[in-house]
PDB file of C-alpha atoms and ligand atoms in Angstrom:
ATOM      1  CA  MET A 265      -8.970  39.273  36.287  1.00 65.00           C
ATOM      2  CA  THR A 266      -7.553  36.613  33.952  1.00 86.00           C
ATOM      3  CA  HIS A 267      -7.868  37.769  30.372  1.00 96.00           C
ATOM      4  CA  LYS A 268      -8.646  35.307  27.645  1.00 98.00           C
ATOM      5  CA  ILE A 269      -6.138  35.142  24.802  1.00 98.00           C
ATOM      6  CA  ALA A 270      -6.904  34.943  21.079  1.00 99.00           C
ATOM      7  CA  ILE A 271      -4.614  34.415  18.119  1.00 99.00           C
ATOM      8  CA  ILE A 272      -6.018  36.105  15.013  1.00 99.00           C
ATOM      9  CA  THR A 273      -4.200  35.600  11.705  1.00 99.00           C
ATOM     10  CA  GLY A 274      -4.374  38.105   8.857  1.00 98.00           C
ATOM     11  CA  ALA A 275      -5.009  40.757  11.513  1.00 98.00           C
ATOM     12  CA  ALA A 276      -3.297  43.765   9.889  1.00 98.00           C
ATOM     13  CA  ARG A 277      -6.412  44.805   7.981  1.00 98.00           C
ATOM     14  CA  GLY A 278      -9.873  43.804   6.762  1.00 98.00           C
ATOM     15  CA  ILE A 279     -11.859  41.122   8.569  1.00 98.00           C
ATOM     16  CA  GLY A 280      -8.922  40.158  10.824  1.00 98.00           C
ATOM     17  CA  LEU A 281      -8.506  43.717  12.093  1.00 98.00           C
ATOM     18  CA  ALA A 282     -12.251  44.126  12.726  1.00 98.00           C
ATOM     19  CA  THR A 283     -12.242  40.805  14.590  1.00 98.00           C
ATOM     20  CA  THR A 284      -9.286  41.927  16.719  1.00 99.00           C
ATOM     21  CA  LYS A 285     -11.228  45.035  17.771  1.00 98.00           C
ATOM     22  CA  ILE A 286     -14.282  43.015  18.852  1.00 98.00           C
ATOM     23  CA  PHE A 287     -12.164  40.667  20.988  1.00 98.00           C
ATOM     24  CA  LEU A 288     -10.477  43.695  22.616  1.00 98.00           C
ATOM     25  CA  GLU A 289     -13.888  45.286  23.310  1.00 98.00           C
ATOM     26  CA  ASN A 290     -14.777  42.071  25.145  1.00 98.00           C
ATOM     27  CA  ASP A 291     -11.648  42.244  27.350  1.00 98.00           C
ATOM     28  CA  TRP A 292      -9.636  39.584  25.534  1.00 98.00           C
ATOM     29  CA  LEU A 293      -5.955  40.115  24.702  1.00 98.00           C
ATOM     30  CA  VAL A 294      -5.088  39.459  21.080  1.00 99.00           C
ATOM     31  CA  ALA A 295      -1.967  38.135  19.361  1.00 99.00           C
ATOM     32  CA  MET A 296      -2.272  39.825  15.968  1.00 99.00           C
ATOM     33  CA  ILE A 297      -0.546  37.774  13.267  1.00 99.00           C
ATOM     34  CA  ASP A 298       0.266  38.927   9.740  1.00 99.00           C
ATOM     35  CA  ARG A 299       3.012  38.575   7.183  1.00 98.00           C
ATOM     36  CA  ASP A 300       2.721  42.312   6.380  1.00 98.00           C
ATOM     37  CA  GLU A 301       4.842  43.321   9.367  1.00 98.00           C
ATOM     38  CA  GLU A 302       4.959  47.033   8.604  1.00 98.00           C
ATOM     39  CA  GLU A 303       1.166  47.449   8.446  1.00 98.00           C
ATOM     40  CA  LEU A 304       0.737  45.124  11.435  1.00 98.00           C
ATOM     41  CA  GLN A 305       3.041  47.186  13.659  1.00 98.00           C
ATOM     42  CA  LYS A 306       1.333  50.391  12.536  1.00 98.00           C
ATOM     43  CA  VAL A 307      -2.218  49.255  13.409  1.00 98.00           C
ATOM     44  CA  ALA A 308      -1.210  47.416  16.592  1.00 98.00           C
ATOM     45  CA  THR A 309       0.386  50.487  18.188  1.00 98.00           C
ATOM     46  CA  GLU A 310      -3.068  52.079  18.240  1.00 98.00           C
ATOM     47  CA  LEU A 311      -4.687  49.075  19.964  1.00 98.00           C
ATOM     48  CA  THR A 312      -4.114  48.406  23.664  1.00 98.00           C
ATOM     49  CA  GLY A 313      -3.946  44.723  24.623  1.00 98.00           C
ATOM     50  CA  THR A 314      -2.327  43.380  21.467  1.00 98.00           C
ATOM     51  CA  LEU A 315       0.838  41.433  20.718  1.00 98.00           C
ATOM     52  CA  PRO A 316       1.727  41.885  17.033  1.00 98.00           C
ATOM     53  CA  ILE A 317       3.806  39.068  15.530  1.00 99.00           C
ATOM     54  CA  GLY A 318       5.018  39.016  11.943  1.00 98.00           C
ATOM     55  CA  CYS A 319       4.513  35.505  10.597  1.00 99.00           C
ATOM     56  CA  ASP A 320       3.687  33.827   7.301  1.00 99.00           C
ATOM     57  CA  VAL A 321       1.120  31.166   8.231  1.00 99.00           C
ATOM     58  CA  SER A 322       2.218  28.924   5.363  1.00 98.00           C
ATOM     59  CA  MET A 323       5.683  28.396   6.879  1.00 98.00           C
ATOM     60  CA  PRO A 324       5.739  25.550   9.438  1.00 98.00           C
ATOM     61  CA  ALA A 325       8.778  26.669  11.463  1.00 98.00           C
ATOM     62  CA  LYS A 326       7.525  30.288  11.656  1.00 98.00           C
ATOM     63  CA  VAL A 327       4.101  29.118  12.802  1.00 99.00           C
ATOM     64  CA  ASP A 328       5.616  26.981  15.584  1.00 98.00           C
ATOM     65  CA  GLU A 329       7.755  29.938  16.671  1.00 98.00           C
ATOM     66  CA  MET A 330       4.731  32.262  16.629  1.00 99.00           C
ATOM     67  CA  VAL A 331       2.528  29.975  18.739  1.00 99.00           C
ATOM     68  CA  ALA A 332       5.404  29.384  21.190  1.00 98.00           C
ATOM     69  CA  LYS A 333       5.832  33.150  21.554  1.00 98.00           C
ATOM     70  CA  VAL A 334       2.127  33.693  22.246  1.00 98.00           C
ATOM     71  CA  TYR A 335       2.080  30.898  24.825  1.00 98.00           C
ATOM     72  CA  SER A 336       5.266  32.050  26.573  1.00 98.00           C
ATOM     73  CA  THR A 337       3.967  35.646  26.684  1.00 98.00           C
ATOM     74  CA  PHE A 338       0.466  34.944  27.998  1.00 98.00           C
ATOM     75  CA  GLY A 339       0.641  31.395  29.435  1.00 98.00           C
ATOM     76  CA  ARG A 340      -2.563  30.367  27.651  1.00 98.00           C
ATOM     77  CA  ILE A 341      -4.412  30.403  24.316  1.00 98.00           C
ATOM     78  CA  ASP A 342      -8.220  30.360  24.373  1.00 98.00           C
ATOM     79  CA  ALA A 343      -9.086  30.937  20.716  1.00 99.00           C
ATOM     80  CA  LEU A 344      -7.472  30.666  17.310  1.00 99.00           C
ATOM     81  CA  VAL A 345      -9.038  32.523  14.376  1.00 99.00           C
ATOM     82  CA  ASN A 346      -7.575  31.259  11.095  1.00 99.00           C
ATOM     83  CA  ASN A 347      -8.437  34.255   8.932  1.00 98.00           C
ATOM     84  CA  ALA A 348      -5.319  34.937   6.798  1.00 98.00           C
ATOM     85  CA  GLY A 349      -6.255  34.350   3.191  1.00 98.00           C
ATOM     86  CA  LEU A 350      -5.286  35.100  -0.396  1.00 97.00           C
ATOM     87  CA  ALA A 351      -7.406  35.366  -3.537  1.00 95.00           C
ATOM     88  CA  TYR A 352      -6.336  35.153  -7.177  1.00 89.00           C
ATOM     89  CA  PHE A 353      -9.212  34.726  -9.612  1.00 90.00           C
ATOM     90  CA  LYS A 354      -8.039  33.121 -12.862  1.00 92.00           C
ATOM     91  CA  PRO A 355      -9.541  30.842 -15.511  1.00 95.00           C
ATOM     92  CA  LEU A 356      -8.775  27.150 -15.047  1.00 95.00           C
ATOM     93  CA  GLU A 357      -6.308  27.021 -17.936  1.00 96.00           C
ATOM     94  CA  GLU A 358      -4.375  30.024 -16.608  1.00 96.00           C
ATOM     95  CA  THR A 359      -4.131  28.755 -13.058  1.00 96.00           C
ATOM     96  CA  ASP A 360      -0.576  27.457 -13.167  1.00 96.00           C
ATOM     97  CA  PHE A 361       0.773  25.177 -10.482  1.00 97.00           C
ATOM     98  CA  ASP A 362       2.633  28.003  -8.711  1.00 97.00           C
ATOM     99  CA  CYS A 363      -0.594  29.987  -8.409  1.00 96.00           C
ATOM    100  CA  TRP A 364      -2.492  26.894  -7.182  1.00 97.00           C
ATOM    101  CA  ARG A 365       0.224  26.138  -4.594  1.00 98.00           C
ATOM    102  CA  THR A 366       0.395  29.775  -3.411  1.00 98.00           C
ATOM    103  CA  ILE A 367      -3.341  29.816  -2.720  1.00 98.00           C
ATOM    104  CA  MET A 368      -3.308  26.396  -1.056  1.00 98.00           C
ATOM    105  CA  ALA A 369      -0.238  27.284   1.036  1.00 98.00           C
ATOM    106  CA  THR A 370      -1.940  30.200   2.780  1.00 98.00           C
ATOM    107  CA  ASN A 371      -5.637  29.297   2.646  1.00 98.00           C
ATOM    108  CA  LEU A 372      -5.378  25.597   3.489  1.00 98.00           C
ATOM    109  CA  ASP A 373      -1.865  24.734   4.754  1.00 99.00           C
ATOM    110  CA  GLY A 374      -1.945  27.842   6.980  1.00 99.00           C
ATOM    111  CA  VAL A 375      -5.148  26.705   8.699  1.00 99.00           C
ATOM    112  CA  PHE A 376      -3.736  23.215   9.229  1.00 98.00           C
ATOM    113  CA  LEU A 377      -0.373  24.456  10.533  1.00 99.00           C
ATOM    114  CA  CYS A 378      -1.738  27.075  12.937  1.00 99.00           C
ATOM    115  CA  SER A 379      -4.393  24.694  14.267  1.00 99.00           C
ATOM    116  CA  GLN A 380      -1.912  21.875  14.823  1.00 98.00           C
ATOM    117  CA  ALA A 381       0.569  24.177  16.573  1.00 99.00           C
ATOM    118  CA  ALA A 382      -2.089  25.636  18.889  1.00 99.00           C
ATOM    119  CA  ILE A 383      -3.739  22.318  19.842  1.00 98.00           C
ATOM    120  CA  PRO A 384      -1.739  21.622  23.053  1.00 98.00           C
ATOM    121  CA  ALA A 385      -2.609  25.073  24.456  1.00 98.00           C
ATOM    122  CA  LEU A 386      -6.227  24.858  23.276  1.00 98.00           C
ATOM    123  CA  LYS A 387      -6.599  21.480  25.015  1.00 98.00           C
ATOM    124  CA  GLU A 388      -5.431  23.085  28.276  1.00 98.00           C
ATOM    125  CA  SER A 389      -7.945  25.934  27.991  1.00 98.00           C
ATOM    126  CA  ARG A 390     -10.725  23.858  26.340  1.00 98.00           C
ATOM    127  CA  GLY A 391     -10.617  26.602  23.718  1.00 98.00           C
ATOM    128  CA  ALA A 392     -12.037  27.199  20.265  1.00 99.00           C
ATOM    129  CA  ILE A 393     -10.925  27.413  16.647  1.00 99.00           C
ATOM    130  CA  VAL A 394     -12.767  29.455  14.021  1.00 99.00           C
ATOM    131  CA  ASN A 395     -11.698  29.083  10.400  1.00 99.00           C
ATOM    132  CA  ILE A 396     -12.654  31.583   7.710  1.00 98.00           C
ATOM    133  CA  ALA A 397     -13.816  29.955   4.495  1.00 98.00           C
ATOM    134  CA  SER A 398     -16.003  31.747   1.913  1.00 98.00           C
ATOM    135  CA  ILE A 399     -19.236  31.495  -0.034  1.00 96.00           C
ATOM    136  CA  SER A 400     -16.850  30.356  -2.784  1.00 96.00           C
ATOM    137  CA  ALA A 401     -16.548  27.157  -0.722  1.00 97.00           C
ATOM    138  CA  LEU A 402     -20.298  26.592  -0.992  1.00 96.00           C
ATOM    139  CA  ARG A 403     -21.203  27.608  -4.531  1.00 94.00           C
ATOM    140  CA  ALA A 404     -18.775  27.088  -7.401  1.00 93.00           C
ATOM    141  CA  SER A 405     -18.241  29.953  -9.794  1.00 89.00           C
ATOM    142  CA  THR A 406     -15.889  30.899 -12.603  1.00 89.00           C
ATOM    143  CA  LEU A 407     -12.260  31.901 -11.955  1.00 91.00           C
ATOM    144  CA  ARG A 408     -12.102  30.291  -8.506  1.00 92.00           C
ATOM    145  CA  VAL A 409     -10.640  26.857  -9.159  1.00 97.00           C
ATOM    146  CA  ALA A 410      -7.848  27.371  -6.602  1.00 97.00           C
ATOM    147  CA  TYR A 411      -9.579  29.792  -4.212  1.00 97.00           C
ATOM    148  CA  GLY A 412     -12.924  27.957  -4.101  1.00 97.00           C
ATOM    149  CA  THR A 413     -11.276  24.557  -3.742  1.00 98.00           C
ATOM    150  CA  SER A 414      -9.017  25.785  -0.927  1.00 98.00           C
ATOM    151  CA  LYS A 415     -12.013  27.211   0.938  1.00 98.00           C
ATOM    152  CA  ALA A 416     -14.147  24.080   0.450  1.00 98.00           C
ATOM    153  CA  ALA A 417     -11.270  22.124   1.984  1.00 98.00           C
ATOM    154  CA  VAL A 418     -11.269  24.529   4.946  1.00 99.00           C
ATOM    155  CA  VAL A 419     -14.942  23.700   5.580  1.00 98.00           C
ATOM    156  CA  HIS A 420     -14.098  19.997   5.723  1.00 98.00           C
ATOM    157  CA  LEU A 421     -10.910  20.540   7.740  1.00 99.00           C
ATOM    158  CA  THR A 422     -13.092  22.331  10.311  1.00 99.00           C
ATOM    159  CA  LYS A 423     -15.237  19.212  10.693  1.00 98.00           C
ATOM    160  CA  GLN A 424     -12.117  17.042  11.063  1.00 98.00           C
ATOM    161  CA  LEU A 425     -10.839  19.326  13.812  1.00 98.00           C
ATOM    162  CA  ALA A 426     -14.210  19.321  15.584  1.00 98.00           C
ATOM    163  CA  ILE A 427     -14.416  15.529  15.551  1.00 98.00           C
ATOM    164  CA  GLU A 428     -10.836  14.895  16.642  1.00 98.00           C
ATOM    165  CA  LEU A 429     -10.749  17.589  19.330  1.00 98.00           C
ATOM    166  CA  GLY A 430     -14.229  17.135  20.798  1.00 98.00           C
ATOM    167  CA  ASP A 431     -12.954  14.730  23.483  1.00 98.00           C
ATOM    168  CA  TYR A 432     -10.753  17.526  24.807  1.00 98.00           C
ATOM    169  CA  GLY A 433     -13.555  20.081  24.926  1.00 98.00           C
ATOM    170  CA  VAL A 434     -12.023  22.027  22.034  1.00 99.00           C
ATOM    171  CA  ARG A 435     -14.607  23.375  19.567  1.00 99.00           C
ATOM    172  CA  ALA A 436     -13.968  24.101  15.869  1.00 99.00           C
ATOM    173  CA  ASN A 437     -16.321  26.046  13.608  1.00 99.00           C
ATOM    174  CA  CYS A 438     -16.176  27.865  10.328  1.00 98.00           C
ATOM    175  CA  VAL A 439     -17.500  31.173   8.996  1.00 99.00           C
ATOM    176  CA  SER A 440     -18.130  31.624   5.274  1.00 98.00           C
ATOM    177  CA  PRO A 441     -18.346  35.324   4.452  1.00 98.00           C
ATOM    178  CA  GLY A 442     -20.175  36.727   1.476  1.00 96.00           C
ATOM    179  CA  PRO A 443     -18.561  39.685  -0.291  1.00 95.00           C
ATOM    180  CA  VAL A 444     -16.957  42.253   2.011  1.00 96.00           C
ATOM    181  CA  LYS A 445     -15.380  45.419   0.610  1.00 91.00           C
ATOM    182  CA  THR A 446     -11.798  44.752   1.729  1.00 91.00           C
ATOM    183  CA  GLN A 447      -8.524  44.981  -0.198  1.00 88.00           C
ATOM    184  CA  LEU A 448      -8.808  41.280  -1.019  1.00 87.00           C
ATOM    185  CA  ALA A 449     -12.246  41.765  -2.591  1.00 88.00           C
ATOM    186  CA  ALA A 450     -11.242  44.966  -4.382  1.00 84.00           C
ATOM    187  CA  ALA A 451      -8.448  43.063  -6.132  1.00 84.00           C
ATOM    188  CA  VAL A 452     -10.744  40.386  -7.577  1.00 83.00           C
ATOM    189  CA  HIS A 453     -14.250  41.886  -7.854  1.00 84.00           C
ATOM    190  CA  SER A 454     -15.045  44.100 -10.847  1.00 85.00           C
ATOM    191  CA  PRO A 455     -18.101  46.429 -10.683  1.00 87.00           C
ATOM    192  CA  GLU A 456     -19.969  43.862 -12.834  1.00 87.00           C
ATOM    193  CA  ILE A 457     -19.206  41.058 -10.373  1.00 84.00           C
ATOM    194  CA  ILE A 458     -20.306  43.252  -7.439  1.00 85.00           C
ATOM    195  CA  LYS A 459     -23.605  44.012  -9.184  1.00 85.00           C
ATOM    196  CA  ALA A 460     -24.124  40.331  -9.963  1.00 84.00           C
ATOM    197  CA  TYR A 461     -23.544  39.507  -6.295  1.00 85.00           C
ATOM    198  CA  TYR A 462     -26.108  42.069  -5.162  1.00 87.00           C
ATOM    199  CA  ASP A 463     -28.600  40.546  -7.599  1.00 88.00           C
ATOM    200  CA  GLY A 464     -28.097  37.172  -5.877  1.00 90.00           C
ATOM    201  CA  ILE A 465     -28.009  38.377  -2.271  1.00 95.00           C
ATOM    202  CA  PRO A 466     -31.421  38.697  -0.550  1.00 95.00           C
ATOM    203  CA  LEU A 467     -30.096  41.432   1.784  1.00 96.00           C
ATOM    204  CA  ASN A 468     -28.847  43.233  -1.352  1.00 92.00           C
ATOM    205  CA  ARG A 469     -25.541  44.591  -0.032  1.00 94.00           C
ATOM    206  CA  SER A 470     -21.968  43.661   0.814  1.00 94.00           C
ATOM    207  CA  ALA A 471     -21.154  42.623   4.365  1.00 96.00           C
ATOM    208  CA  THR A 472     -19.211  44.969   6.596  1.00 97.00           C
ATOM    209  CA  GLU A 473     -16.074  43.586   8.229  1.00 98.00           C
ATOM    210  CA  ARG A 474     -17.961  43.881  11.513  1.00 98.00           C
ATOM    211  CA  ASP A 475     -20.850  41.704  10.256  1.00 98.00           C
ATOM    212  CA  ILE A 476     -18.340  38.890   9.826  1.00 98.00           C
ATOM    213  CA  ALA A 477     -16.319  39.629  12.971  1.00 98.00           C
ATOM    214  CA  GLU A 478     -19.383  39.488  15.275  1.00 98.00           C
ATOM    215  CA  THR A 479     -20.117  35.913  14.182  1.00 98.00           C
ATOM    216  CA  ILE A 480     -16.468  34.920  14.602  1.00 99.00           C
ATOM    217  CA  TYR A 481     -16.478  36.316  18.143  1.00 99.00           C
ATOM    218  CA  PHE A 482     -19.763  34.578  18.991  1.00 98.00           C
ATOM    219  CA  LEU A 483     -18.340  31.209  17.898  1.00 99.00           C
ATOM    220  CA  CYS A 484     -15.256  31.706  20.096  1.00 98.00           C
ATOM    221  CA  SER A 485     -17.307  32.815  23.103  1.00 98.00           C
ATOM    222  CA  GLU A 486     -19.006  30.814  25.838  1.00 98.00           C
ATOM    223  CA  LYS A 487     -22.347  31.670  24.190  1.00 98.00           C
ATOM    224  CA  ALA A 488     -21.467  29.058  21.569  1.00 98.00           C
ATOM    225  CA  SER A 489     -20.395  26.483  24.165  1.00 98.00           C
ATOM    226  CA  PHE A 490     -22.255  23.561  22.502  1.00 98.00           C
ATOM    227  CA  VAL A 491     -21.611  24.567  18.886  1.00 98.00           C
ATOM    228  CA  THR A 492     -18.907  22.635  17.063  1.00 99.00           C
ATOM    229  CA  GLY A 493     -18.268  21.249  13.581  1.00 98.00           C
ATOM    230  CA  GLN A 494     -20.543  23.896  12.049  1.00 98.00           C
ATOM    231  CA  MET A 495     -20.267  26.257   9.106  1.00 98.00           C
ATOM    232  CA  ILE A 496     -22.170  29.539   9.284  1.00 98.00           C
ATOM    233  CA  ALA A 497     -22.519  31.511   6.071  1.00 98.00           C
ATOM    234  CA  VAL A 498     -22.530  35.221   6.891  1.00 98.00           C
ATOM    235  CA  ASP A 499     -23.615  36.070   3.392  1.00 98.00           C
ATOM    236  CA  GLY A 500     -26.868  38.057   3.406  1.00 97.00           C
ATOM    237  CA  GLY A 501     -28.718  34.911   2.309  1.00 97.00           C
ATOM    238  CA  PHE A 502     -26.653  34.219  -0.831  1.00 95.00           C
ATOM    239  CA  ASP A 503     -26.256  30.491  -0.130  1.00 95.00           C
ATOM    240  CA  ALA A 504     -29.969  30.121   0.642  1.00 95.00           C
ATOM    241  CA  SER A 505     -31.244  31.741  -2.538  1.00 92.00           C
ATOM    242  CA  GLY A 506     -32.001  29.985  -5.783  1.00 86.00           C
ATOM    243  CA  ILE A 507     -32.655  31.502  -9.180  1.00 85.00           C
ATOM    244  CA  GLY A 508     -35.230  34.221  -9.769  1.00 88.00           C
ATOM    245  CA  LEU A 509     -34.391  36.799  -7.111  1.00 90.00           C
ATOM    246  CA  PRO A 510     -33.761  39.697  -9.560  1.00 88.00           C
ATOM    247  CA  ALA A 511     -37.041  38.893 -11.378  1.00 89.00           C
ATOM    248  CA  LEU A 512     -38.949  38.786  -8.071  1.00 89.00           C
ATOM    249  CA  ARG A 513     -37.496  42.144  -7.079  1.00 88.00           C
ATOM    250  CA  ALA A 514     -38.381  43.659 -10.440  1.00 89.00           C
ATOM    251  CA  SER A 515     -41.966  42.375 -10.179  1.00 92.00           C
ATOM    252  CA  ARG A 516     -42.390  44.113  -6.815  1.00 87.00           C
ATOM    253  CA  GLN A 517     -41.282  47.519  -8.104  1.00 79.00           C
TER     254      GLN A 517
HETATM  255  N1  LIG B 789     -13.433  40.132   1.522  1.00 75.11           N
HETATM  256  C1  LIG B 789     -14.268  39.213   1.071  1.00 75.11           C
HETATM  257  O1  LIG B 789     -15.158  39.505   0.245  1.00 75.11           O
HETATM  258  C2  LIG B 789     -14.164  37.783   1.565  1.00 75.11           C
HETATM  259  C3  LIG B 789     -15.205  36.897   1.212  1.00 75.11           C
HETATM  260  C4  LIG B 789     -15.120  35.583   1.643  1.00 75.11           C
HETATM  261  C5  LIG B 789     -14.046  35.166   2.396  1.00 75.11           C
HETATM  262  N2  LIG B 789     -13.067  36.036   2.731  1.00 75.11           N
HETATM  263  C6  LIG B 789     -11.936  35.521   3.537  1.00 75.11           C
HETATM  264  O2  LIG B 789     -11.776  36.315   4.705  1.00 75.11           O
HETATM  265  C7  LIG B 789     -10.416  36.303   5.099  1.00 75.11           C
HETATM  266  C8  LIG B 789      -9.928  37.729   5.310  1.00 75.11           C
HETATM  267  O3  LIG B 789     -10.077  38.423   4.077  1.00 75.11           O
HETATM  268  P1  LIG B 789     -10.043  40.006   3.930  1.00 75.11           P
HETATM  269  O4  LIG B 789     -11.051  40.336   2.904  1.00 75.11           O
HETATM  270  O5  LIG B 789     -10.078  40.662   5.261  1.00 75.11           O
HETATM  271  O6  LIG B 789      -8.608  40.154   3.231  1.00 75.11           O
HETATM  272  P2  LIG B 789      -7.480  41.266   3.313  1.00 75.11           P
HETATM  273  O7  LIG B 789      -6.635  41.052   2.106  1.00 75.11           O
HETATM  274  O8  LIG B 789      -8.042  42.618   3.570  1.00 75.11           O
HETATM  275  O9  LIG B 789      -6.665  40.830   4.638  1.00 75.11           O
HETATM  276  C9  LIG B 789      -5.999  39.596   4.670  1.00 75.11           C
HETATM  277  C10 LIG B 789      -4.781  39.727   5.572  1.00 75.11           C
HETATM  278  O10 LIG B 789      -4.138  38.446   5.594  1.00 75.11           O
HETATM  279  C11 LIG B 789      -2.737  38.638   5.480  1.00 75.11           C
HETATM  280  N3  LIG B 789      -2.123  37.437   4.914  1.00 75.11           N
HETATM  281  C12 LIG B 789      -2.295  36.944   3.664  1.00 75.11           C
HETATM  282  N4  LIG B 789      -1.553  35.838   3.520  1.00 75.11           N
HETATM  283  C13 LIG B 789      -0.904  35.622   4.690  1.00 75.11           C
HETATM  284  C14 LIG B 789      -0.002  34.640   5.155  1.00 75.11           C
HETATM  285  N5  LIG B 789       0.420  33.642   4.362  1.00 75.11           N
HETATM  286  N6  LIG B 789       0.453  34.725   6.424  1.00 75.11           N
HETATM  287  C15 LIG B 789       0.053  35.730   7.232  1.00 75.11           C
HETATM  288  N7  LIG B 789      -0.784  36.705   6.846  1.00 75.11           N
HETATM  289  C16 LIG B 789      -1.267  36.643   5.590  1.00 75.11           C
HETATM  290  C17 LIG B 789      -2.588  39.863   4.586  1.00 75.11           C
HETATM  291  O11 LIG B 789      -1.313  40.470   4.716  1.00 75.11           O
HETATM  292  C18 LIG B 789      -3.752  40.746   5.050  1.00 75.11           C
HETATM  293  O12 LIG B 789      -3.361  41.614   6.091  1.00 75.11           O
HETATM  294  C19 LIG B 789      -9.651  35.554   4.005  1.00 75.11           C
HETATM  295  O13 LIG B 789      -9.446  34.223   4.414  1.00 75.11           O
HETATM  296  C20 LIG B 789     -10.594  35.599   2.828  1.00 75.11           C
HETATM  297  O14 LIG B 789     -10.406  34.535   1.922  1.00 75.11           O
HETATM  298  C21 LIG B 789     -13.086  37.346   2.348  1.00 75.11           C
END
């Protein structure tokens, strides 16, 4: 049996780790990529069918090296999941240029660099790219000038990839998660913000990592063979809801 091969960035924990597990359950082999090499090695030793590679996705030469290693190890790449991401939430005036660049370097440059490096192999396999954006790409909020802007750019970059790669049978789609209780979210979401989110989310809870990972896997699989250039918000209905949800809930109690 020929296994399919996925590259998943930011795979040492959170959504990337959950996504790795779903690909493995479906008999794919997974190149797990993360810049936190220690954690990556630790989690990968417990997962059969993985190739852990330490790599910072914002560094062009490292990304080229990483993709070359995956290709030389497996001889093919069928899916690229651009999941590695960083969040700093700061007011506009306190978002200095270094902070802006740091966020853009991972969240936007990383998606561009990994996608570009994997394109030759993805053309051969007629593979798929899934980029992870955020509901912060869809609805602006305070403190997210760098994060939200980087993620909105990822949504558009996904469409660019889909249009340019369609002739080669390569699909590109995007998943925008709502809040998920990962280390990234814990660092930027206070209890007040979490409550405010629940008030605005029709399903009234955070996502699990697996909620997000299932949609990522679907978009990489043959079941999504005619889906490209799309953004799916896996957000419990947050993007669909307007004002008044807390009042409606209160009136029903
Ligand atoms: N958790 C949420 O509420 C939420 C909501 C919307 C979108 N997202 C997005 O989902 C993705 C995954 O988030 P998560 O919550 O699992 O975060 P997380 O912090 O738990 O995991 C992110 C992983 O990415 C790695 N990483 C960060 N920068 C990297 C780089 N430059 N190169 C290589 N690896 C790098 C980290 O070491 C970490 O292992 C991110 O793109 C994030 O923006 C998360």
